[in-house]
XYZ file of C-alpha atoms in Angstrom:
210
model
C 28.864 52.597 145.078
C 28.136 49.353 146.904
C 25.338 46.932 146.036
C 22.176 47.185 148.139
C 21.455 44.123 150.287
C 18.399 42.018 149.517
C 15.583 41.266 151.938
C 17.168 37.856 152.624
C 20.396 39.506 153.718
C 18.943 41.666 156.478
C 17.184 40.961 159.736
C 13.714 42.023 160.820
C 14.840 45.631 161.261
C 16.505 47.489 158.398
C 19.278 49.814 159.556
C 20.367 52.779 157.441
C 23.798 54.103 158.316
C 23.418 57.796 157.479
C 26.567 59.863 157.155
C 28.107 62.751 155.276
C 30.573 65.553 155.778
C 30.243 68.432 158.179
C 27.616 70.871 156.867
C 26.615 68.532 154.019
C 22.977 68.435 155.138
C 22.869 65.106 156.958
C 20.456 66.456 159.578
C 18.089 67.597 156.828
C 18.009 64.114 155.316
C 17.632 62.543 158.772
C 14.562 64.718 159.418
C 13.064 63.653 156.087
C 13.575 59.980 156.950
C 11.924 60.532 160.320
C 8.908 62.050 158.561
C 8.708 58.903 156.442
C 8.538 56.747 159.566
C 12.110 55.813 160.429
C 13.353 55.842 164.013
C 16.452 58.034 164.317
C 19.402 57.112 166.501
C 21.446 60.307 166.517
C 25.079 59.859 167.557
C 25.491 63.601 168.112
C 22.640 63.605 170.626
C 24.128 60.555 172.317
C 27.519 62.287 172.388
C 26.009 65.269 174.205
C 24.480 62.937 176.771
C 27.788 61.096 177.203
C 29.662 64.312 178.073
C 26.901 65.809 180.228
C 28.095 67.505 183.413
C 29.129 64.995 186.045
C 29.323 62.007 183.688
C 32.592 60.001 183.593
C 33.485 61.313 180.116
C 32.931 64.899 181.302
C 35.335 64.326 184.176
C 37.962 62.825 181.883
C 37.634 65.710 179.417
C 38.019 68.231 182.228
C 41.096 66.408 183.541
C 42.653 66.098 180.082
C 41.889 69.515 178.575
C 41.468 71.748 181.621
C 38.916 74.276 182.818
C 39.241 76.345 179.636
C 36.892 73.915 177.837
C 34.091 74.416 180.374
C 31.285 76.963 180.386
C 30.524 78.988 183.483
C 27.959 76.399 184.583
C 30.482 73.589 184.260
C 29.153 72.101 181.025
C 31.450 71.378 178.085
C 32.078 74.382 175.855
C 31.922 72.600 172.504
C 33.340 75.569 170.592
C 36.370 75.893 172.861
C 36.979 72.158 172.789
C 36.553 72.118 169.019
C 39.190 74.807 168.569
C 41.662 72.557 170.372
C 40.888 69.218 168.743
C 40.332 70.374 165.171
C 43.747 72.037 165.067
C 45.672 69.120 166.573
C 45.190 65.496 165.517
C 46.787 64.182 168.720
C 44.366 66.149 170.886
C 41.467 64.965 168.722
C 42.588 61.365 169.217
C 42.619 61.912 172.984
C 39.056 63.208 172.923
C 37.860 60.364 170.711
C 39.461 57.816 173.026
C 37.362 59.247 175.858
C 34.055 59.581 174.031
C 33.811 57.109 171.141
C 33.719 53.810 173.085
C 30.931 55.211 175.254
C 29.021 56.558 172.252
C 29.290 53.251 170.411
C 28.062 51.311 173.440
C 25.048 53.633 173.721
C 24.359 53.354 169.976
C 24.400 49.561 170.108
C 22.060 49.622 173.115
C 19.667 51.923 171.236
C 19.712 49.658 168.176
C 18.925 46.605 170.274
C 16.075 48.444 172.013
C 14.654 49.426 168.601
C 14.793 45.799 167.427
C 12.996 44.600 170.537
C 10.359 47.307 170.035
C 9.618 46.012 166.539
C 10.966 49.023 164.662
C 11.029 48.346 160.912
C 13.548 50.986 159.771
C 16.143 52.623 162.005
C 18.540 55.357 160.941
C 21.961 55.373 162.537
C 22.917 59.027 162.094
C 26.703 59.211 162.614
C 29.154 61.787 161.207
C 32.131 59.387 161.437
C 30.201 56.230 160.572
C 32.734 54.975 158.024
C 35.879 56.362 159.664
C 35.172 54.488 162.879
C 33.936 51.296 161.246
C 30.412 51.703 162.573
C 29.052 51.043 159.076
C 29.243 47.377 160.112
C 26.180 48.100 162.280
C 24.108 49.081 159.228
C 22.456 47.160 156.403
C 23.052 50.018 153.971
C 25.153 53.182 154.024
C 23.583 56.424 152.814
C 25.943 59.325 152.167
C 24.695 62.911 151.961
C 26.899 64.579 149.371
C 27.702 68.148 148.386
C 30.598 69.503 146.330
C 33.605 70.853 148.230
C 32.923 74.551 147.617
C 29.292 74.259 148.698
C 30.355 72.429 151.853
C 32.957 75.084 152.669
C 30.587 78.023 152.120
C 27.779 76.435 154.145
C 30.079 75.610 157.053
C 31.585 79.103 157.167
C 28.102 80.653 157.159
C 26.586 78.201 159.657
C 29.320 78.300 162.288
C 30.738 81.758 161.501
C 34.170 80.325 160.800
C 37.084 81.673 158.819
C 37.983 79.739 155.697
C 40.997 78.266 157.483
C 38.915 77.107 160.449
C 36.311 75.592 158.152
C 38.913 73.756 156.081
C 40.473 72.331 159.256
C 37.129 70.880 160.328
C 36.447 69.443 156.871
C 39.910 67.887 156.615
C 39.444 66.181 160.000
C 36.944 63.858 158.316
C 37.179 61.473 155.380
C 36.378 63.345 152.163
C 32.840 63.153 150.845
C 34.202 61.703 147.618
C 35.748 58.796 149.527
C 32.576 58.265 151.531
C 30.498 58.211 148.359
C 32.626 55.325 147.084
C 31.536 53.302 150.148
C 27.845 54.177 149.846
C 24.873 52.078 148.836
C 22.851 55.278 148.366
C 24.118 58.797 147.593
C 21.853 61.763 148.303
C 23.133 64.835 146.447
C 22.205 67.817 148.614
C 23.865 70.449 146.439
C 20.572 71.663 145.013
C 17.153 72.564 146.371
C 15.379 71.012 149.346
C 12.753 69.629 146.962
C 15.450 67.930 144.880
C 16.897 66.357 148.017
C 13.453 65.236 149.179
C 12.773 63.522 145.846
C 16.020 61.554 146.143
C 15.265 60.530 149.726
C 11.755 59.378 148.816
C 13.033 57.377 145.829
C 15.637 55.639 147.986
C 13.109 55.044 150.766
C 10.729 53.309 148.390
C 13.479 50.810 147.507
C 14.054 49.737 151.128
C 13.145 46.027 151.232
C 12.099 45.675 154.853
C 9.378 48.318 155.322
């Protein structure tokens, strides 16, 4: 676990880089932080905007992967696209080359807007925060952690996946154990919601810039 920065090491706005593994409960922790007063910059929401129908990324995805990844109304069928990219690392790299530069640019714009607005604590909610090196944008990295079996069971139940499909999605990301080694704060979400909330509140109270 990394050492938390001091107040002298951060700017006027404190940025939490919030990450975790798929189905680890990152969205739950993000919602708790929002309740405490943080402004959330959600990379998944930005990603959906980036690939909205008619946008340049949408066009490139259609050209690269074909009409089979589109819904009847022309929007991206995330499930169909996911089945392609999570089973083939080369295809996943193609998709990331289309979307990630645009997502990062939008994230950086959102962070700058938050700074100008006088936001005290911003949460950069990004599934691949560490993998893509976006942790450099944060003052502290928070990792939402669950054990491997809990993660697998939750993902299978949430997305109605087979065990093989779920394992493929989990293996496409850095392991939670590796992410935890890069964290300033680890939130263990293996237990109850109340237990998770207590950890979030304790970590929140230690933030130097509020």
